[in-house]
XYZ file of C-alpha atoms in Angstrom:
672
model
C -5.315 -3.382 8.057
C -6.227 -2.758 11.731
C -8.649 -4.776 13.574
C -10.293 -3.422 16.740
C -11.152 -6.021 19.380
C -13.720 -4.770 21.869
C -14.854 -6.606 24.973
C -18.330 -6.265 26.469
C -17.141 -6.536 30.034
C -15.027 -3.406 29.700
C -17.967 -1.190 28.782
C -20.089 0.813 31.227
C -23.824 1.435 30.643
C -26.101 4.370 29.927
C -27.613 6.125 32.953
C -31.321 6.782 33.028
C -32.720 9.340 35.493
C -35.714 7.280 36.310
C -35.801 4.056 38.392
C -37.357 1.910 35.593
C -36.017 -1.586 35.249
C -33.197 -1.329 32.580
C -33.618 -4.961 31.776
C -37.084 -4.385 30.544
C -36.096 -1.203 28.524
C -35.548 -1.219 24.783
C -33.176 1.855 24.903
C -30.295 0.642 27.048
C -26.921 0.426 25.319
C -23.337 0.497 26.357
C -22.187 4.131 27.143
C -25.338 5.401 25.487
C -23.499 4.730 22.191
C -21.135 7.523 23.199
C -23.559 10.047 21.555
C -22.431 8.756 18.132
C -25.412 6.582 17.406
C -28.934 5.488 18.402
C -29.890 2.828 20.776
C -32.526 0.406 19.589
C -33.373 -2.915 21.395
C -30.071 -2.976 23.272
C -27.972 -2.404 20.114
C -26.151 0.742 18.921
C -26.835 1.855 15.429
C -23.750 3.970 14.861
C -23.437 7.174 12.869
C -21.294 7.139 9.768
C -17.618 6.857 10.521
C -18.258 5.375 14.010
C -18.105 1.662 14.883
C -18.068 -0.698 17.787
C -20.608 -1.950 20.314
C -20.632 1.463 21.927
C -19.872 3.505 18.795
C -16.516 4.376 20.389
C -14.238 3.546 17.434
C -13.723 6.206 14.797
C -12.719 4.890 11.367
C -10.952 8.095 10.064
C -9.809 11.208 11.864
C -12.169 13.449 9.896
C -15.831 13.690 9.211
C -15.755 13.220 5.345
C -17.324 10.054 4.069
C -16.561 8.266 0.802
C -17.980 10.075 -2.220
C -19.010 13.031 0.030
C -17.016 15.622 -1.878
C -16.753 16.674 -5.496
C -19.379 16.280 -8.161
C -20.978 12.745 -8.244
C -21.650 11.319 -11.592
C -24.234 8.595 -11.734
C -23.633 7.056 -15.177
C -21.087 6.769 -18.060
C -23.428 8.761 -20.290
C -23.262 11.722 -17.988
C -19.594 11.322 -17.541
C -19.030 11.512 -21.319
C -21.179 14.648 -21.363
C -19.077 16.291 -18.680
C -15.821 15.511 -20.491
C -17.215 17.016 -23.701
C -18.384 20.208 -21.973
C -15.546 20.681 -19.594
C -14.258 24.287 -19.628
C -10.663 23.087 -19.069
C -10.931 20.195 -21.598
C -10.103 17.727 -18.905
C -11.439 15.902 -15.814
C -9.833 14.348 -12.706
C -11.963 11.324 -12.080
C -12.106 9.699 -8.596
C -13.286 6.041 -8.259
C -14.407 5.180 -4.841
C -17.283 3.378 -2.886
C -19.184 3.787 0.302
C -18.554 0.046 0.988
C -14.822 0.665 0.896
C -13.702 1.705 4.436
C -10.201 2.747 3.432
C -11.705 5.077 0.732
C -12.764 7.393 3.542
C -9.238 8.183 4.592
C -8.285 10.597 1.686
C -11.731 12.317 1.553
C -10.482 15.368 3.531
C -7.790 15.745 0.874
C -10.356 15.275 -1.927
C -12.328 18.153 -0.408
C -9.370 20.487 -1.026
C -8.910 19.094 -4.502
C -12.614 19.686 -5.171
C -12.331 23.244 -3.936
C -9.447 24.010 -6.344
C -10.682 22.107 -9.441
C -14.358 22.804 -9.023
C -16.304 20.999 -11.699
C -13.242 19.353 -13.115
C -13.125 16.940 -10.231
C -15.813 14.305 -10.530
C -16.564 11.178 -8.466
C -17.666 7.658 -9.627
C -19.252 5.153 -7.466
C -17.421 1.963 -8.257
C -20.048 -0.258 -6.641
C -22.743 0.790 -9.011
C -23.497 -1.711 -11.708
C -24.040 1.172 -14.170
C -20.364 1.991 -13.921
C -18.954 -1.521 -14.618
C -17.861 -0.602 -18.091
C -16.014 2.482 -16.812
C -14.018 0.306 -14.434
C -12.936 -1.917 -17.354
C -12.309 1.081 -19.680
C -9.874 2.710 -17.201
C -8.400 -0.541 -15.804
C -9.604 0.196 -12.224
C -8.598 -2.730 -10.012
C -8.147 -1.179 -6.560
C -9.957 1.629 -4.616
C -9.642 4.515 -4.250
C -8.235 5.423 -7.721
C -7.648 8.669 -9.627
C -7.574 8.929 -13.433
C -6.860 12.124 -15.431
C -8.887 12.274 -18.674
C -8.736 14.820 -21.516
C -11.332 15.658 -24.102
C -9.117 14.130 -26.776
C -9.278 10.679 -24.988
C -5.972 10.694 -23.289
C -6.085 9.260 -19.822
C -3.341 8.608 -17.288
C -3.555 6.950 -13.889
C -2.375 8.643 -10.652
C 0.021 6.499 -8.768
C 1.246 8.775 -6.002
C 0.128 9.441 -2.441
C -3.455 10.784 -2.081
C -2.680 14.199 -0.626
C -4.093 17.400 -2.006
C -0.688 18.813 -2.638
C 0.520 15.906 -4.700
C -2.736 15.558 -6.573
C -2.927 19.176 -7.629
C 0.733 19.149 -8.643
C -0.077 16.036 -10.802
C -2.994 17.805 -12.462
C -0.875 20.825 -13.172
C 1.828 18.574 -14.767
C -0.865 16.893 -16.927
C -2.075 20.329 -18.184
C 1.222 21.537 -18.971
C 3.251 20.699 -22.082
C 5.124 17.365 -21.671
C 8.405 19.232 -21.972
C 9.123 22.860 -21.076
C 11.462 24.691 -23.374
C 14.199 26.706 -21.494
C 15.971 29.368 -23.440
C 17.870 31.339 -20.752
C 20.028 30.586 -17.693
C 17.411 32.177 -15.435
C 14.678 29.973 -16.778
C 16.831 26.862 -16.255
C 17.732 27.805 -12.699
C 14.115 28.594 -11.899
C 12.962 25.304 -13.291
C 15.625 23.280 -11.453
C 14.891 25.117 -8.138
C 11.207 24.514 -8.420
C 11.656 20.774 -8.619
C 14.761 20.368 -6.442
C 12.741 18.523 -3.755
C 13.030 15.102 -2.170
C 11.933 12.394 -4.539
C 11.458 14.737 -7.461
C 13.574 14.291 -10.638
C 14.469 16.647 -13.396
C 15.038 15.341 -16.881
C 16.770 17.744 -19.085
C 17.322 17.324 -22.865
C 20.302 19.134 -24.477
C 20.016 20.012 -28.161
C 22.161 22.640 -30.055
C 19.724 22.675 -32.935
C 16.867 20.954 -34.706
C 18.777 20.343 -37.973
C 18.818 16.997 -39.628
C 21.837 15.905 -37.518
C 19.783 15.878 -34.230
C 16.204 15.578 -35.667
C 15.766 11.909 -34.948
C 17.184 12.249 -31.343
C 14.903 15.199 -30.701
C 11.840 13.130 -31.782
C 12.970 10.349 -29.437
C 13.125 12.941 -26.629
C 9.610 14.199 -27.439
C 8.283 10.752 -27.333
C 10.072 10.173 -23.955
C 8.389 13.382 -22.605
C 4.972 11.992 -23.414
C 5.864 8.576 -21.821
C 6.863 10.354 -18.615
C 3.617 12.171 -18.173
C 2.165 9.553 -15.714
C 5.232 9.656 -13.497
C 4.157 12.387 -11.023
C 7.706 12.887 -9.696
C 9.467 13.410 -12.956
C 9.583 16.793 -14.681
C 10.923 17.323 -18.205
C 12.532 20.280 -19.894
C 14.638 20.885 -22.970
C 17.383 23.263 -23.838
C 17.616 24.146 -27.593
C 19.508 27.487 -27.310
C 23.044 27.267 -28.587
C 24.167 29.964 -26.135
C 22.642 28.210 -23.134
C 24.091 24.887 -24.185
C 27.512 26.530 -24.434
C 27.059 27.895 -20.870
C 26.162 24.365 -19.626
C 29.400 23.018 -21.313
C 31.543 25.755 -19.730
C 30.202 24.994 -16.255
C 30.788 21.281 -16.601
C 27.065 20.431 -16.489
C 26.651 19.158 -19.989
C 29.475 17.389 -21.983
C 27.955 17.353 -25.417
C 24.726 17.270 -27.364
C 22.412 15.649 -28.093
C 22.149 14.204 -24.557
C 19.783 13.739 -21.678
C 20.647 14.693 -18.052
C 18.954 13.586 -14.859
C 19.043 15.648 -11.653
C 17.944 13.999 -8.425
C 17.322 16.043 -5.371
C 20.686 17.759 -4.580
C 19.888 17.840 -0.802
C 19.647 14.077 -0.523
C 22.592 12.636 1.404
C 22.980 9.835 -1.252
C 22.836 12.086 -4.302
C 26.295 12.457 -5.867
C 27.503 14.006 -9.074
C 27.806 11.886 -12.220
C 31.319 10.503 -12.036
C 31.482 10.715 -15.921
C 30.635 14.375 -16.014
C 33.234 17.059 -16.689
C 35.055 18.635 -13.711
C 33.489 21.855 -12.554
C 35.766 24.732 -13.266
C 36.646 27.154 -10.472
C 34.923 30.508 -10.729
C 37.281 33.327 -11.781
C 34.747 36.077 -11.375
C 31.276 36.778 -9.903
C 29.291 33.549 -9.912
C 26.625 33.255 -12.630
C 23.133 31.876 -11.803
C 23.869 28.707 -13.777
C 26.741 27.899 -11.297
C 24.077 27.143 -8.674
C 22.965 24.096 -10.614
C 24.800 20.884 -9.444
C 26.255 18.322 -11.738
C 23.723 15.820 -13.117
C 23.281 12.510 -11.370
C 23.498 10.698 -14.693
C 23.931 11.448 -18.426
C 22.624 9.589 -21.465
C 24.211 10.392 -24.853
C 21.523 10.123 -27.557
C 22.163 8.290 -30.829
C 20.115 6.147 -33.150
C 21.285 2.889 -31.534
C 20.385 3.719 -27.917
C 17.134 5.647 -28.279
C 14.944 2.658 -27.688
C 16.314 2.174 -24.178
C 15.988 5.877 -23.151
C 12.756 5.272 -21.110
C 14.280 2.315 -19.261
C 17.281 4.454 -18.509
C 15.241 7.246 -17.018
C 13.097 4.803 -14.924
C 16.387 3.307 -13.620
C 18.410 6.467 -12.968
C 15.448 8.511 -11.468
C 15.374 6.382 -8.364
C 17.955 6.773 -5.526
C 20.330 3.991 -4.755
C 18.506 3.351 -1.482
C 14.848 4.181 -0.792
C 13.038 4.468 2.508
C 9.603 2.856 1.924
C 7.216 5.409 3.461
C 4.262 4.962 1.223
C 2.956 2.907 -1.698
C 4.143 5.466 -4.228
C 7.752 4.901 -3.208
C 7.321 1.124 -3.931
C 5.938 2.077 -7.342
C 9.070 4.110 -8.075
C 11.343 1.232 -7.151
C 9.310 -1.240 -9.260
C 9.960 0.856 -12.360
C 13.607 -0.259 -12.319
C 12.569 -3.904 -12.895
C 15.441 -5.193 -10.815
C 15.407 -7.674 -7.861
C 14.725 -5.742 -4.666
C 16.826 -6.153 -1.529
C 14.671 -5.164 1.404
C 15.888 -4.269 4.913
C 13.194 -4.398 7.538
C 13.821 -2.524 10.790
C 11.938 -1.589 13.874
C 10.630 1.844 13.008
C 8.923 2.209 16.382
C 12.429 2.482 18.012
C 15.839 3.823 17.247
C 17.100 0.272 17.429
C 16.187 -3.086 15.863
C 17.013 -5.715 18.529
C 20.366 -4.439 19.905
C 21.413 -2.708 16.747
C 21.104 1.030 15.852
C 18.822 1.651 12.805
C 21.259 4.383 11.757
C 24.111 1.904 11.662
C 22.044 -0.615 9.834
C 21.085 1.960 7.101
C 24.631 3.185 6.750
C 25.904 -0.443 6.165
C 23.017 -1.042 3.768
C 23.738 2.109 1.769
C 27.326 1.193 1.239
C 26.122 -1.974 -0.561
C 23.316 -0.138 -2.351
C 25.818 2.216 -3.942
C 28.143 -0.652 -4.972
C 25.440 -2.895 -6.412
C 22.978 -0.319 -7.827
C 23.327 -1.714 -11.329
C 22.140 -5.141 -10.223
C 19.547 -4.431 -7.515
C 17.173 -1.967 -5.935
C 17.648 -1.367 -2.324
C 14.717 -0.501 0.077
C 14.504 0.059 3.795
C 11.075 -0.391 5.456
C 9.512 -0.413 8.860
C 8.754 -4.037 9.587
C 5.863 -3.029 11.868
C 4.060 -1.306 8.938
C 5.100 -3.711 6.308
C 4.696 -7.133 8.050
C 2.600 -8.185 5.034
C 5.555 -7.777 2.777
C 7.703 -9.676 5.278
C 5.327 -12.596 5.187
C 5.264 -12.554 1.346
C 8.960 -12.985 1.455
C 8.798 -15.867 3.881
C 10.207 -13.810 6.724
C 8.865 -14.393 10.277
C 6.555 -11.639 11.419
C 7.100 -9.402 14.527
C 9.406 -6.943 16.144
C 11.434 -9.824 17.721
C 12.364 -10.955 14.174
C 13.831 -7.445 13.290
C 16.112 -6.549 11.662
C 15.652 -8.878 8.648
C 16.757 -8.869 4.972
C 15.329 -10.595 2.002
C 15.558 -10.360 -1.792
C 12.257 -9.911 -3.570
C 12.839 -11.283 -7.145
C 9.137 -10.951 -8.073
C 9.812 -7.388 -9.009
C 11.999 -8.312 -11.932
C 9.667 -10.727 -13.703
C 6.048 -11.781 -14.005
C 6.951 -15.438 -14.165
C 7.333 -17.639 -11.087
C 10.490 -16.654 -9.193
C 12.317 -17.453 -5.996
C 13.126 -15.050 -3.100
C 16.125 -15.416 -0.724
C 16.094 -14.748 3.006
C 19.273 -13.479 4.652
C 20.221 -16.045 7.367
C 19.378 -14.910 10.874
C 22.629 -16.477 12.366
C 24.745 -14.196 10.038
C 25.757 -10.768 11.360
C 24.586 -7.792 9.259
C 27.413 -5.683 7.799
C 28.331 -4.376 4.366
C 30.570 -7.469 3.751
C 27.954 -10.043 4.565
C 25.233 -8.247 2.688
C 27.436 -7.828 -0.333
C 28.425 -11.482 -0.366
C 24.816 -12.485 0.105
C 23.630 -10.392 -2.889
C 26.558 -11.283 -5.101
C 26.148 -14.948 -4.572
C 22.433 -14.724 -5.313
C 23.119 -12.779 -8.481
C 25.683 -15.392 -9.548
C 23.278 -18.250 -9.054
C 20.440 -16.371 -10.651
C 22.421 -15.705 -13.771
C 23.974 -19.171 -13.979
C 21.093 -21.361 -13.153
C 17.962 -19.176 -13.188
C 15.663 -18.315 -10.379
C 14.330 -21.879 -10.214
C 17.621 -23.186 -8.797
C 17.912 -20.603 -5.980
C 16.084 -22.898 -3.471
C 18.574 -25.725 -4.180
C 21.522 -23.377 -3.844
C 20.300 -21.549 -0.684
C 22.866 -23.163 1.492
C 25.521 -21.876 -0.820
C 24.145 -18.292 -0.554
C 24.059 -18.538 3.263
C 27.507 -20.078 3.492
C 28.892 -17.207 1.443
C 27.286 -14.609 3.794
C 28.610 -16.566 6.862
C 32.166 -16.708 5.556
C 32.049 -12.912 4.917
C 31.103 -12.373 8.544
C 34.655 -13.301 9.595
C 35.574 -9.808 8.521
C 34.811 -7.782 11.618
C 34.970 -4.375 9.905
C 31.756 -2.456 10.742
C 30.299 -5.635 12.224
C 26.679 -5.484 13.220
C 26.088 -8.654 15.257
C 22.690 -10.144 15.956
C 23.941 -13.003 17.969
C 23.402 -11.185 21.326
C 19.703 -11.095 20.535
C 19.645 -14.689 19.215
C 19.370 -16.302 22.630
C 16.561 -13.962 23.722
C 14.682 -14.573 20.541
C 15.094 -18.289 20.902
C 13.840 -18.234 24.491
C 10.750 -16.253 23.398
C 10.137 -18.885 20.700
C 8.949 -16.478 17.963
C 5.994 -15.576 20.228
C 2.843 -14.136 18.811
C 1.123 -11.006 19.931
C -0.604 -11.136 23.316
C -4.305 -11.821 23.445
C -6.732 -14.392 22.135
C -5.227 -16.242 19.145
C -6.053 -19.555 17.262
C -5.361 -21.360 14.027
C -7.855 -23.310 12.020
C -6.310 -26.730 13.108
C -8.308 -28.624 10.520
C -11.649 -27.876 12.311
C -13.182 -26.811 9.052
C -16.436 -28.822 9.232
C -17.116 -27.595 12.748
C -16.797 -23.997 11.765
C -18.238 -24.163 8.222
C -15.028 -22.878 6.754
C -13.515 -24.222 3.503
C -9.812 -24.695 3.089
C -9.074 -23.158 -0.296
C -6.247 -24.687 -2.345
C -5.112 -23.717 -5.849
C -6.733 -26.996 -7.043
C -10.245 -26.108 -5.719
C -10.240 -22.208 -5.682
C -11.877 -21.792 -9.036
C -14.718 -24.340 -8.310
C -15.461 -23.058 -4.806
C -14.618 -19.361 -4.662
C -15.478 -18.393 -8.229
C -18.899 -20.044 -8.308
C -20.908 -17.201 -9.952
C -24.085 -18.389 -8.171
C -22.703 -18.071 -4.700
C -21.232 -15.396 -2.514
C -17.564 -16.034 -1.448
C -15.797 -14.574 1.498
C -12.057 -15.271 1.621
C -9.507 -14.765 4.326
C -5.743 -14.771 3.314
C -3.450 -15.388 6.332
C -0.342 -17.215 7.622
C -0.561 -19.877 10.241
C 2.947 -19.055 11.588
C 4.527 -15.890 13.019
C 1.506 -13.618 12.257
C -0.093 -12.352 15.421
C -2.860 -10.350 13.740
C -3.726 -13.459 11.649
C -4.104 -15.599 14.736
C -6.261 -12.912 16.413
C -8.576 -12.558 13.401
C -8.893 -16.290 12.902
C -10.900 -16.539 16.209
C -13.503 -14.257 14.911
C -13.432 -15.556 11.276
C -14.100 -19.114 12.520
C -17.071 -17.943 14.471
C -18.411 -15.969 11.417
C -18.310 -19.232 9.393
C -20.108 -21.113 12.113
C -22.832 -18.441 12.431
C -23.417 -18.375 8.623
C -23.791 -22.126 8.791
C -26.273 -21.944 11.656
C -28.654 -19.275 10.275
C -31.864 -20.873 9.107
C -33.297 -17.919 7.184
C -32.717 -16.144 3.968
C -30.317 -17.387 1.275
C -27.775 -18.745 3.856
C -29.736 -21.757 4.705
C -29.496 -22.857 1.057
C -25.735 -22.826 1.278
C -25.354 -19.646 -0.912
C -22.177 -18.445 0.744
C -18.703 -20.011 0.793
C -16.562 -18.980 3.745
C -13.024 -19.905 2.870
C -9.449 -19.369 4.053
C -6.113 -19.432 2.268
C -3.044 -20.158 4.365
C -0.019 -18.820 2.465
C 2.614 -20.193 4.893
C 5.148 -21.936 2.826
C 3.089 -21.500 -0.388
C 4.598 -18.590 -2.333
C 2.919 -19.855 -5.448
C -0.313 -18.170 -4.167
C 1.290 -14.752 -4.994
C 1.334 -15.599 -8.655
C -1.668 -17.967 -8.976
C -4.310 -15.800 -7.158
C -3.757 -12.870 -9.598
C -4.283 -15.417 -12.418
C -7.667 -16.310 -10.908
C -8.506 -12.678 -10.009
C -6.553 -10.116 -12.116
C -5.868 -7.013 -9.957
C -6.203 -8.725 -6.620
C -3.821 -7.548 -3.819
C -1.855 -10.449 -2.386
C 0.840 -8.546 -0.354
C -1.322 -7.788 2.691
C -2.079 -10.238 5.516
C -4.261 -10.864 7.238
C -6.785 -9.851 4.445
C -10.498 -10.501 3.882
C -12.159 -9.869 0.597
C -15.637 -10.580 -0.601
C -16.727 -11.907 -4.049
C -20.512 -11.437 -4.458
C -22.437 -13.680 -6.722
C -22.357 -12.321 -10.173
C -19.355 -10.086 -9.453
C -16.131 -11.873 -9.308
C -13.967 -9.226 -10.955
C -12.107 -6.015 -9.906
C -12.344 -3.715 -8.140
C -12.572 -6.123 -5.298
C -14.301 -5.524 -1.899
C -11.660 -5.652 0.876
C -12.768 -5.639 4.454
C -11.141 -2.916 6.479
C -13.547 -2.526 9.482
C -13.424 -4.004 12.944
C -12.189 -7.526 13.316
C -15.372 -8.623 14.927
C -17.986 -11.178 13.795
C -21.027 -8.870 13.940
C -19.282 -6.137 11.919
C -18.006 -8.654 9.290
C -21.388 -10.379 8.874
C -23.217 -7.131 8.481
C -20.639 -5.977 5.925
C -21.293 -9.132 3.948
C -25.001 -8.482 3.904
C -24.493 -4.946 2.934
C -22.492 -5.767 -0.135
C -24.397 -8.817 -1.258
C -27.392 -8.961 -3.567
C -28.753 -11.996 -1.655
C -31.199 -12.031 1.244
C -29.467 -13.067 4.549
C -32.229 -11.655 6.923
C -29.536 -10.953 9.576
C -30.641 -9.556 12.963
C -28.984 -6.539 14.567
C -26.925 -9.147 16.565
C -26.137 -11.739 13.991
C -23.156 -13.119 15.749
C -25.363 -14.379 18.711
C -27.735 -17.259 18.982
C -31.159 -16.609 20.372
C -29.954 -17.891 23.789
C -26.776 -15.728 23.615
C -28.845 -12.715 22.641
C -31.067 -13.034 25.709
C -27.989 -13.326 27.870
C -26.466 -10.214 26.224
C -29.626 -8.165 26.985
C -29.592 -9.307 30.573
C -25.910 -8.440 30.858
C -26.436 -4.923 29.502
C -29.400 -4.307 31.747
C -27.596 -5.741 34.862
C -24.563 -3.540 34.296
C -26.720 -0.480 33.762
C -28.569 -1.273 36.958
C -25.305 -1.573 38.868
C -24.036 1.733 37.438
C -27.076 3.581 38.466
C -26.722 2.225 42.135
C -23.114 3.384 42.226
C -24.047 6.759 40.959
C -26.873 7.104 43.471
C -24.514 5.983 46.244
C -21.948 8.714 45.162
C -24.592 11.367 45.186
C -25.740 10.377 48.728
C -22.229 10.588 50.025
C -21.875 14.098 48.722
């Protein structure tokens, strides 16, 4: 979430050709609204996609707005009719909203999708009350969302990145058979080459015949193929030709049947042949096409006893031992493994984190990932882009706290769990990381996650003892003194905390004990800010404006506000990891990983999909956003963040600066 903080004193004013007094004019605005809006009574009314006092902040880099492409469907009845009459027997449904700022970002990609799919791509306005039942039917909790629906009633969610290439590939996969039958070596080579791409996985079933011996195993594989449909990066095929199976055996690719092989991208530096597969024989003649296929990454031998764990095995083995977290889809892939996640955060804006090369860090981390793959998932992430995840793991925020390592145990269970933070005073190397992870695994298995906090000293001590091994040492001690002198500084600029000044600013401190009573009151609007009071620069910046927002809503004496019909609350998650489990219990589907975060719960609508604020971090913009998404009457002016006295001063300031600019322009013309 980005917040744009604009200051009045840095703006120039619009020039008039006449000598009229700008203070008495009703059409004077900063920079003439940059030609991206209209000026009325000293205030810019910005065109869509433009924001700011001078309409100089562009929300997205293209001109497509939410719900501006594709076929907009206004009601569930019309959607049902479209599904029934679809010439392709399917629809790709996009749920979005004009009040969802982030929904505008993929709209240029949706335009390409709409051009390819034509009438098969439909749009649903998630904010419309008419579509409330559709949101529940398809379990829509976040926006934007894509659902593939068939005439027979099958529907699968899309969980990958929202690019046209990925979306169209996903639709093509859904329209194809769940498993493609391969009968010749050329077909097999072609199928493998088509999907031999980064992050794509090939699942290949090996069957010599469909006789009674392998009939049950083949049915298990068919069921697996259907279960893998929603996984946009997994592509399934089967070999049932005895001749082709024999070739695979001769080339050391398949050991026996029935079995399932997994091929991860062969160009990935971490992909390695399955150590249990047969040795590849040396070619004695002209290479055959099938010899271009690498050994599988892993093999699963089918039998009646193990068929129930087949899906778990595919989910586990289809993910690389170490993943670079470049988008949300990658996180989803790792979550499928249902193992504790070891996360390394680096400074992606530079080649180094502190005084340590990111390449060296990743190399040390990968060694551990290969060794402990069966117990953990390993993820490398940019700490600048994923500061919200750092905070959720109780890691200090900011580039001065990178690199950092923590274990996220919330991935492996839905119950309350404990995370572990790699001690800052311990050097990072393969030995210390291994010892840290191994000790955590030992305590987790022996005492359960609830005892991890009590044994944190034991975990840290183990890592510290391992640091005595200087092999491949990556030492953070050089940076320790510099970091201490900086005192975990926040970002530069205006910054505040709430400091218990709740009554003064009309802001409610929300706790688990009062959240349901205050924030979920169906008669009132609720605005909630989730933040951390420590080590979060953006949180401290936004707090300044959020406090003033609460104060202004408390001061307004018109509309529903004067009757106390809005609750402005804040949740400080610092030292309170229980919020990450309790808040989803109050609001199923809510996102708790991003901070700072503001979401709005209008009266009469306290369920998903939730309204997340993603505009400018300014009082005016946030207040107008609340009014736009509420069914209550707030009667806000065009400058709701200002009192009458402040508004008068604002108009005088705009006029005075415009007058000064005209004088400077006139002087420059005379000098010429």
